[in-house]
C-alpha atoms as one frame of an Amber mdcrd trajectory, in Angstrom:
protein
  73.757  23.113  28.194  70.539  23.442  30.236  70.661  27.255  30.089  71.003
  27.228  26.325  67.876  25.030  26.021  65.814  27.367  28.219  66.766  30.338
  26.120  65.816  28.513  22.944  62.459  27.518  24.427  61.534  31.051  25.463
  62.477  32.277  22.025  59.973  29.939  20.437  56.997  30.833  22.674  55.850
  33.990  20.823  55.793  32.137  17.529  53.793  29.274  19.041  51.310  31.744
  20.491  50.817  33.306  17.091  50.475  29.907  15.469  47.684  28.600  17.710
  45.831  31.662  18.951  43.369  31.936  16.024  42.403  28.271  16.078  41.957
  28.307  19.840  39.704  31.333  19.587  37.476  29.660  16.972  37.217  26.478
  19.051  36.378  28.350  22.201  33.861  30.828  20.837  32.515  29.273  17.633
  33.564  32.371  15.706  34.520  31.807  12.086  36.696  33.738   9.687  34.356
  32.695   6.804  32.277  35.594   5.539  29.272  34.926   3.271  29.410  36.565
  -0.111  26.990  39.476  -0.297  24.258  39.964  -2.876  24.092  36.329  -4.006
  20.966  35.931  -6.070  19.195  32.710  -6.909  16.349  31.444  -9.047  13.952
  28.515  -8.788  13.794  26.737 -12.130  10.580  24.740 -12.598  10.465  23.134
 -16.071   6.663  23.059 -16.252   3.796  25.496 -15.941   0.235  25.246 -14.759
  -1.284  22.416 -12.747   0.427  19.077 -13.341  -2.186  16.300 -13.553  -1.181
  12.657 -13.135  -2.637   9.268 -12.279  -1.396   8.029  -8.920  -0.681   4.580
 -10.375   1.992   6.077 -12.657   3.984   7.396  -9.670   5.213  10.309 -11.799
   8.252  12.292 -10.652   8.709  16.057 -11.161  12.102  17.710 -10.698  13.014
  21.351 -10.114  16.347  23.132  -9.638  17.538  26.043  -7.510  20.458  27.933
  -9.049  22.735  30.659  -7.587  24.450  33.297  -9.694  27.686  32.685  -7.782
  28.813  30.132  -5.189  28.627  30.773  -1.479  31.208  29.897   1.161  28.347
  28.597   3.334  25.398  26.307   2.502  22.181  27.863   1.263  19.070  26.127
   2.624  15.775  26.761   0.836  12.514  25.640   2.462   9.856  23.683   0.558
   6.392  23.394   2.076   2.768  22.766   1.154   0.620  25.893   1.139  -2.718
  24.472  -0.058  -4.590  21.352  -1.209  -6.110  18.222   0.307  -3.319  15.776
  -0.637  -1.136  14.521   2.207   2.657  14.706   2.121   4.169  11.252   2.650
   0.921   9.520   1.768  -0.221  10.956  -1.563   3.056  12.550  -2.596   6.641
  12.735  -1.447   8.474  16.078  -1.493  11.611  17.384   0.224  11.044  19.812
   3.097  14.122  21.767   2.090  16.787  21.926  -0.592  20.408  22.561   0.384
  22.916  24.072  -2.012  26.297  23.062  -0.569  29.028  25.593   0.037  30.956
  26.437  -3.147  28.207  24.916  -5.326  25.765  26.860  -7.462  22.763  24.544
  -7.758  20.750  21.720  -6.213  17.791  19.691  -7.480  14.635  18.545  -5.714
  12.077  15.944  -6.785   8.353  15.627  -6.110   6.976  12.104  -6.525   3.319
  11.121  -6.778   2.630   8.085  -4.572   0.261   5.232  -5.334  -2.185   4.103
  -2.668  -5.029   1.607  -2.533  -7.714   3.943  -1.267 -10.997   4.811  -2.900
 -10.827   8.575  -3.199 -11.521  11.525  -5.439  -9.113  13.880  -7.165  -6.530
  15.317  -4.777  -4.586  18.538  -5.179  -1.623  20.253  -3.577   0.543  23.324
  -4.112   4.148  23.590  -2.962   6.048  26.795  -2.311   9.800  26.804  -2.815
  11.584  29.396  -0.678  10.460  31.695   2.140  11.893  34.227   4.602  13.977
  31.534   6.313  16.382  31.414   3.354  19.782  32.788   4.373  23.054  33.582
   2.561  21.203  34.284  -0.693  18.229  36.128  -2.100  15.819  33.703  -3.768
  12.308  34.784  -4.844   9.640  32.231  -3.874   7.957  30.153  -6.524   5.007
  27.732  -6.456   4.083  24.569  -8.318   0.679  22.876  -8.307  -0.390  19.266
  -8.817  -3.578  17.268  -9.323  -3.691  13.532  -8.560  -6.319  11.352 -10.233
  -7.493   8.278  -8.346  -6.234   4.960  -9.732  -8.963   2.457 -10.533  -7.738
  -1.116 -10.821  -9.457  -3.254 -13.478  -9.260  -6.243 -11.112 -11.341  -7.482
  -8.208  -9.396  -9.339  -5.505 -11.207 -11.928  -3.380  -9.783 -13.838  -0.412
 -11.790 -16.724   1.082 -10.754 -17.434   4.667 -12.168 -20.583   6.341  -9.623
 -20.877   9.146 -11.084 -22.084  12.438  -9.619 -23.242  15.747 -11.141 -26.191
  17.603 -10.361 -28.727  20.331 -10.583 -32.516  20.468 -10.067 -34.201  23.835
  -8.447 -31.063  25.201  -5.959 -30.693  22.338  -6.194 -27.588  20.206  -6.092
 -27.713  16.410  -6.843 -25.389  13.521  -8.232 -26.250  10.098  -5.331 -24.876
   8.083  -2.904 -26.692  10.352  -4.458 -30.125   9.723  -4.666 -29.537   5.956
  -8.426 -29.070   5.798  -9.263 -28.030   2.238 -12.184 -25.844   1.246 -12.435
 -24.930  -2.448 -14.415 -22.153  -4.077 -16.118 -22.461  -7.469 -17.530 -19.755
  -9.719 -20.820 -20.605 -11.419 -22.588 -18.457 -13.983 -26.099 -17.003 -13.704
 -27.586 -20.391 -14.669 -25.379 -22.210 -12.136 -23.124 -23.740 -14.767 -19.449
 -24.242 -14.051 -17.310 -21.444 -15.523 -14.098 -23.469 -15.408 -12.372 -20.790
 -13.333 -10.531 -22.669 -10.563  -8.188 -20.033  -9.185  -9.701 -20.476  -5.713
  -9.853 -24.272  -5.881  -6.343 -25.147  -4.726  -4.717 -26.475  -1.559  -4.197
 -22.952  -0.200  -5.594 -21.709   3.096  -6.980 -19.129   2.652  -7.975 -19.376
  -1.003  -7.484 -16.330  -3.231  -8.552 -15.265  -6.693  -8.251 -12.127  -8.806
 -11.022 -11.514 -11.310  -9.556  -9.601 -14.246 -11.259  -8.219 -17.369 -10.266
 -11.401 -19.214 -11.108 -13.890 -16.454 -14.855 -13.684 -16.946 -17.112 -11.893
 -19.450 -19.716  -9.445 -18.171 -22.472 -11.222 -16.285 -23.697 -12.523 -12.945
 -21.633 -15.119 -11.071 -22.344 -17.097  -7.927 -19.477 -18.352  -5.787 -19.882
 -21.553  -3.767 -17.714 -23.362  -1.256 -17.065 -27.109  -1.401 -15.414 -29.274
   1.257 -12.770 -30.995  -0.835 -10.797 -32.703   1.946 -11.778 -32.744   5.630
  -8.657 -34.722   6.660 -10.887 -37.300   8.332 -12.404 -34.805  10.752 -15.929
 -36.112  10.149 -14.858 -39.534  11.445 -13.340 -38.234  14.675 -15.619 -37.727
  17.673 -15.800 -34.037  18.493 -18.219 -31.289  19.328 -19.528 -30.130  15.943
 -18.728 -26.572  14.918 -19.568 -24.308  12.026 -16.998 -23.410   9.376 -17.982
 -19.983   8.024 -16.163 -18.302   5.161 -15.066 -14.710   5.529 -14.659 -12.978
   2.175 -12.172 -10.137   1.937 -12.924  -8.085  -1.163 -10.954  -5.250  -2.674
 -10.679  -3.259  -5.869  -7.957  -0.602  -5.744  -9.496   2.798  -6.320 -13.017
   1.405  -6.645 -14.025  -0.802  -3.714 -12.399  -0.234  -0.346 -10.885  -3.303
   1.285 -13.449  -4.868   3.590 -14.892  -8.240   4.611 -18.179 -10.053   4.244
 -19.288 -12.941   6.443 -20.986 -15.902   4.804 -24.664 -15.955   5.695 -25.577
 -18.272   8.538 -28.025 -20.382   6.501 -25.265 -21.549   4.154 -22.371 -22.250
   6.523 -21.090 -25.865   6.454 -20.280 -27.744   9.671 -17.448 -29.975  10.812
 -19.624 -33.098  10.573 -19.944 -32.687   6.810 -17.328 -34.561   4.847 -16.320
 -34.204   1.194 -19.388 -34.404  -1.042 -21.019 -32.847  -4.072 -22.756 -30.268
  -1.896 -21.851 -26.668  -2.477 -22.466 -23.898   0.001 -23.397 -20.460  -1.277
 -20.953 -17.704  -0.344 -21.406 -14.550  -2.429 -22.573 -13.193  -5.788 -20.463
 -11.043  -8.073 -21.941  -8.976 -10.893 -19.495  -7.720 -13.499 -20.822  -5.214
 -15.998 -18.969  -2.637 -18.143 -16.040  -2.505 -15.753 -18.232  -2.253 -12.654
 -18.209  -4.976  -9.963 -21.162  -5.362  -7.616 -21.083  -7.799  -4.705 -24.320
  -9.185  -3.352 -25.663 -11.705  -0.861 -28.746 -13.909  -1.101 -31.365 -11.272
  -0.251 -30.380  -9.465  -2.577 -28.627  -6.482  -1.042 -25.501  -4.825  -2.322
 -22.697  -6.110  -0.267 -24.416  -7.882   1.075 -26.782  -8.562  -1.861 -27.723
 -11.440  -4.253 -30.629 -13.694  -4.874 -30.119 -17.388  -4.809 -31.431 -18.930
  -1.627 -33.873 -21.680  -2.533 -31.761 -23.496  -5.151 -28.602 -24.060  -3.148
 -28.524 -27.808  -2.622 -29.299 -28.704  -6.204 -27.022 -26.481  -8.233 -23.676
 -28.248  -8.119 -24.069 -31.146 -10.508 -22.693 -29.282 -13.493 -19.608 -28.154
 -11.593 -18.730 -31.350  -9.747 -17.210 -33.256 -12.691 -14.697 -30.460 -13.065
 -13.517 -30.400  -9.454  -9.756 -30.835  -9.221  -8.518 -34.353  -8.651
């Protein structure tokens, strides 16, 4: 019985060798029996001509397609890269660095997207080339597409009023926002009358407001701070400290995000409690879609001219302060 089994085993060995030899060779050497089809031709199909101009705020997308005249048994990888222009890939636009047509497929699509940013900048341009000498397994003539990106100008001016301050009483540390200290900001017109715009007169810390085309008509506006609630700080013995306001201002596409420190002469202190006194912070001029920020000198950010009237200008606004 054992001899019969040995004979049967030896008889099977040649067939087993034939069965596994090809696979073993491929695994050991990386050789493949797949042979790419010769003379595969491709085209880059761009459904637009000339320079494509768009506003960055629209975040427009542009698609293009690479098509083969017959499928390949191996993937076809086509490079995409920027060949000119001052726009930055990944910041101003998003484009693939390559397009892969899978094996046995005849086409693949790529998309270029214009990206929105918040920078103040001029018109940006870029040109992409699809295809180069690195393309393998197919012959694809290179093609280019060009773009122009217009800067987005927001109609709004964003203002953030930060009055946060850390202090110590009897060795214990506190901060104004943490104790619920409340500083409000009021917008007065050129004659120091209350405008009724109270977007920055809330319980928030910091206070924020966005001036839109409909918030205020064209004109000159002066913004003042008022201590609405000091949480009893004025009645607690402590080393007095100043509470300056830092104004962060920003208009997308028009005014770069930056900060302005309230002028020293107008900064309130911790020994001032809630009262009708207002403290000048900044002046905003709005005219024909243009915002100009000024201080009390006047100088353009810093620029504005108010100084001598500060303590007497709040009477008209005080009756409208939030309850």
